[in-house]
Short mmCIF file of C-alpha atoms in Angstrom, two decimals:
data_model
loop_
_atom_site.label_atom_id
_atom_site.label_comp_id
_atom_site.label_asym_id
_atom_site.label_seq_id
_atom_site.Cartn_x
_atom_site.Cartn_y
_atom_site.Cartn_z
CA UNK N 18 94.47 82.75 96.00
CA UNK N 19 92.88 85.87 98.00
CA UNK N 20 89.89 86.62 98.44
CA UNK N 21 89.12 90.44 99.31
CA UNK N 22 89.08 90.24 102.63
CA UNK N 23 93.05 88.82 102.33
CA UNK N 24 94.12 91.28 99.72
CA UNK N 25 92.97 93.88 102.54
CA UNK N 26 95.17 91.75 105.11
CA UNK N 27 97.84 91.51 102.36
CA UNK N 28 97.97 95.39 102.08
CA UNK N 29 97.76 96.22 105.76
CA UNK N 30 101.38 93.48 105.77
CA UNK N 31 102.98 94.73 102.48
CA UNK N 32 101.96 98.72 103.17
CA UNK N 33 101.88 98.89 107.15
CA UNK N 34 100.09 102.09 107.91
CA UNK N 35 98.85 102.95 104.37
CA UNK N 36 95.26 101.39 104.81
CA UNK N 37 93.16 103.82 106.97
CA UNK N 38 90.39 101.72 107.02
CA UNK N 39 88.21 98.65 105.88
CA UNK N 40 85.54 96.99 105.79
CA UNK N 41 83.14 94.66 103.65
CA UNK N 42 79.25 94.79 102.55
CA UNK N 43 77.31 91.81 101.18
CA UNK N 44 80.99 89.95 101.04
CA UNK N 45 82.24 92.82 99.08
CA UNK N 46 85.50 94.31 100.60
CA UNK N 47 86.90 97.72 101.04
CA UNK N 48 90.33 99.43 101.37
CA UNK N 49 90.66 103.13 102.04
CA UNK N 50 94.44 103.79 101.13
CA UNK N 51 96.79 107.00 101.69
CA UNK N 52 96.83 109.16 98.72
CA UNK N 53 100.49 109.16 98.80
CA UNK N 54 100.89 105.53 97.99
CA UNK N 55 97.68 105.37 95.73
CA UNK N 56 99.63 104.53 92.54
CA UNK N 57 101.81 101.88 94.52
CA UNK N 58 99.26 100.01 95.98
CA UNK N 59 97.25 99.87 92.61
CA UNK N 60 100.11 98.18 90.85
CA UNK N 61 100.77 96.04 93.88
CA UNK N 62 96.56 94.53 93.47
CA UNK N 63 97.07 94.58 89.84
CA UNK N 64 100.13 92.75 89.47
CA UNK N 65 100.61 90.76 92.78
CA UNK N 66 100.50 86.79 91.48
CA UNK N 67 98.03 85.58 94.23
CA UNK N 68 95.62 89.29 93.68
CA UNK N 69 95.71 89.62 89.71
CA UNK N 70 93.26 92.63 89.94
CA UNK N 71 93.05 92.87 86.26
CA UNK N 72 90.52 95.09 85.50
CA UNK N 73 89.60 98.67 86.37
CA UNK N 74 85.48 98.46 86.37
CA UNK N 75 84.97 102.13 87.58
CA UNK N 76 86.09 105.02 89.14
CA UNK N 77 83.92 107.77 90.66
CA UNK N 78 83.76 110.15 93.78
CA UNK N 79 81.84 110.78 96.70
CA UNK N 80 81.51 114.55 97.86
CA UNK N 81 81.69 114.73 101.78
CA UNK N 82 80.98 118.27 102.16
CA UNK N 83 81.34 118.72 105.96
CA UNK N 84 84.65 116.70 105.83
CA UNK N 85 88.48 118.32 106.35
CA UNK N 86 89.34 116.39 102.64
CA UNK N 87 86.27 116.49 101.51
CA UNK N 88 86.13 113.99 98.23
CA UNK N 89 86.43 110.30 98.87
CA UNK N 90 87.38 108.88 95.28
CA UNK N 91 86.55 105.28 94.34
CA UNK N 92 87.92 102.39 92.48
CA UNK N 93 86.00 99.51 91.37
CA UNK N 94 88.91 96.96 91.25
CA UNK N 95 87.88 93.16 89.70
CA UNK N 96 90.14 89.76 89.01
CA UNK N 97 88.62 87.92 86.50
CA UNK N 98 91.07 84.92 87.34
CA UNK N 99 89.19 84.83 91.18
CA UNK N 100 86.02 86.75 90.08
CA UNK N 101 86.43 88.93 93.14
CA UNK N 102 85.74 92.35 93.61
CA UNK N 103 87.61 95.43 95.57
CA UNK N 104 86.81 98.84 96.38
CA UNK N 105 89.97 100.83 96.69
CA UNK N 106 89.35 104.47 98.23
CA UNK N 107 91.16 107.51 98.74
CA UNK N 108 90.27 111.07 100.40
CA UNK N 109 91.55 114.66 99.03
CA UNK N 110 90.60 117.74 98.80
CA UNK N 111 88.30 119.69 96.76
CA UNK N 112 90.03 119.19 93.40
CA UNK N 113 92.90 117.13 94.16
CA UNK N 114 95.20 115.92 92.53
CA UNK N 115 95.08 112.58 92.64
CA UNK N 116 97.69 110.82 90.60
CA UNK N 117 96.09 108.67 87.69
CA UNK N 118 95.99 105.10 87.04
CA UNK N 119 95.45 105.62 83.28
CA UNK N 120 99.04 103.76 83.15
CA UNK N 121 98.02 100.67 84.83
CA UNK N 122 94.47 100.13 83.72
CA UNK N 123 93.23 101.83 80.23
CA UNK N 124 89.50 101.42 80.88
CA UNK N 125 90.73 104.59 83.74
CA UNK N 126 91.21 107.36 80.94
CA UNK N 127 87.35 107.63 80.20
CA UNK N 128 86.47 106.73 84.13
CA UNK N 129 88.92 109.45 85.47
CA UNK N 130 88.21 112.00 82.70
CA UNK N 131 84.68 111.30 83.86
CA UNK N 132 85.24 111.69 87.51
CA UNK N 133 87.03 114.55 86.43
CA UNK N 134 83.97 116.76 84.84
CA UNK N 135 81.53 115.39 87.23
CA UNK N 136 83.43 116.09 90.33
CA UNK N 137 85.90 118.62 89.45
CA UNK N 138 88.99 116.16 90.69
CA UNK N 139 92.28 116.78 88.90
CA UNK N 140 93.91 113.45 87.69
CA UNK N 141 97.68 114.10 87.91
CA UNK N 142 99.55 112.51 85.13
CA UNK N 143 96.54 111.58 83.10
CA UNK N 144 97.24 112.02 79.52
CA UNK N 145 93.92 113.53 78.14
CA UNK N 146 92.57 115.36 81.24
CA UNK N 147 89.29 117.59 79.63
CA UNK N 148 85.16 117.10 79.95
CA UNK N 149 83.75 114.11 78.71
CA UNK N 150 80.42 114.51 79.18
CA UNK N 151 79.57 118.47 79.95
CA UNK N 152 80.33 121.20 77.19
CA UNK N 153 84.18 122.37 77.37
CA UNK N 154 82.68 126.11 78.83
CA UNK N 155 80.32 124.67 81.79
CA UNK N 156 81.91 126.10 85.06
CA UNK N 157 80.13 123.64 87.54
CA UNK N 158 80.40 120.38 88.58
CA UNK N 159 76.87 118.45 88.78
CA UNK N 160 77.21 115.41 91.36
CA UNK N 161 79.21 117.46 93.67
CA UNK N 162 76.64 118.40 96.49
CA UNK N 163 77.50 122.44 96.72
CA UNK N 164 74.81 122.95 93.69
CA UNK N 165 71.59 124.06 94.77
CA UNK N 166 68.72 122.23 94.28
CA UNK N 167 65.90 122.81 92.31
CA UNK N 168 62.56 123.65 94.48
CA UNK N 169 60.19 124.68 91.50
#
């Protein structure tokens, strides 16, 4: 069984050219992934026999202002069958689309519709796609880093 460090190796040999990038923190490992092959490589860690990422923990965004695709969105990937973690990341632009993953993990309808009013990233495919948290006629989205702050 991998570990996360070999699912990363795994998907640099099963997706050659797909992961942009990895690295680890505190033994915690990281993919960044094309966009294009997003949806592939999540089924791939979700169903490969030797991977079994079974559960979807969380999804969020990170808002790179400055940067030519400026939203770095991130999965929270763990196997309970190697209680290991993964952080699977992708970069778009300012809204997306990114395709969902609603159909291989449920616990991503709530994270993406989530990501989705606090980020303003569209979730292509999703099958409920509307706020969560903010009322349905709030124009802004509050973690992205565009909003002014407050200097009483």
């Amino acid at each position: 069984m991998a570990d996360g460090q070999q699912a990363v190796e795994l998907l640099e040999q099963r997706f050659p050219g797909a992961v942009l990038g990895s690295g680890s923190y505190r033994e915690q490992h990281w993919a960044e992934v094309e966009l294009a092959r997003l949806f592939e490589i999540a089924s791939y860690l979700r169903d490969e026999p030797g991977l079994r990422y079974d559960y979807l923990v969380d999804v969020t965004a990170v808002h790179w202002p400055l940067d030519a695709q400026p939203m770095q969105i991130v999965y929270h990937l763990f196997s309970y069958a190697r209680n290991d973690r993964l952080r699977l990341k992708v970069r778009t632009g300012e809204r997306g689309p990114v395709p969902s993953v609603a159909d291989l993990w449920a616990s991503a309808d709530w994270n993406e519709r989530e990501t989705f009013d606090m980020f303003g990233i569209e979730f292509e495919g999703h099958p409920d796609l509307r706020r969560i948290l903010m009322p349905d006629d709030y124009t802004d989205f509050p973690l992205r880093k565009e909003l002014p702050l407050y200097r009483g």
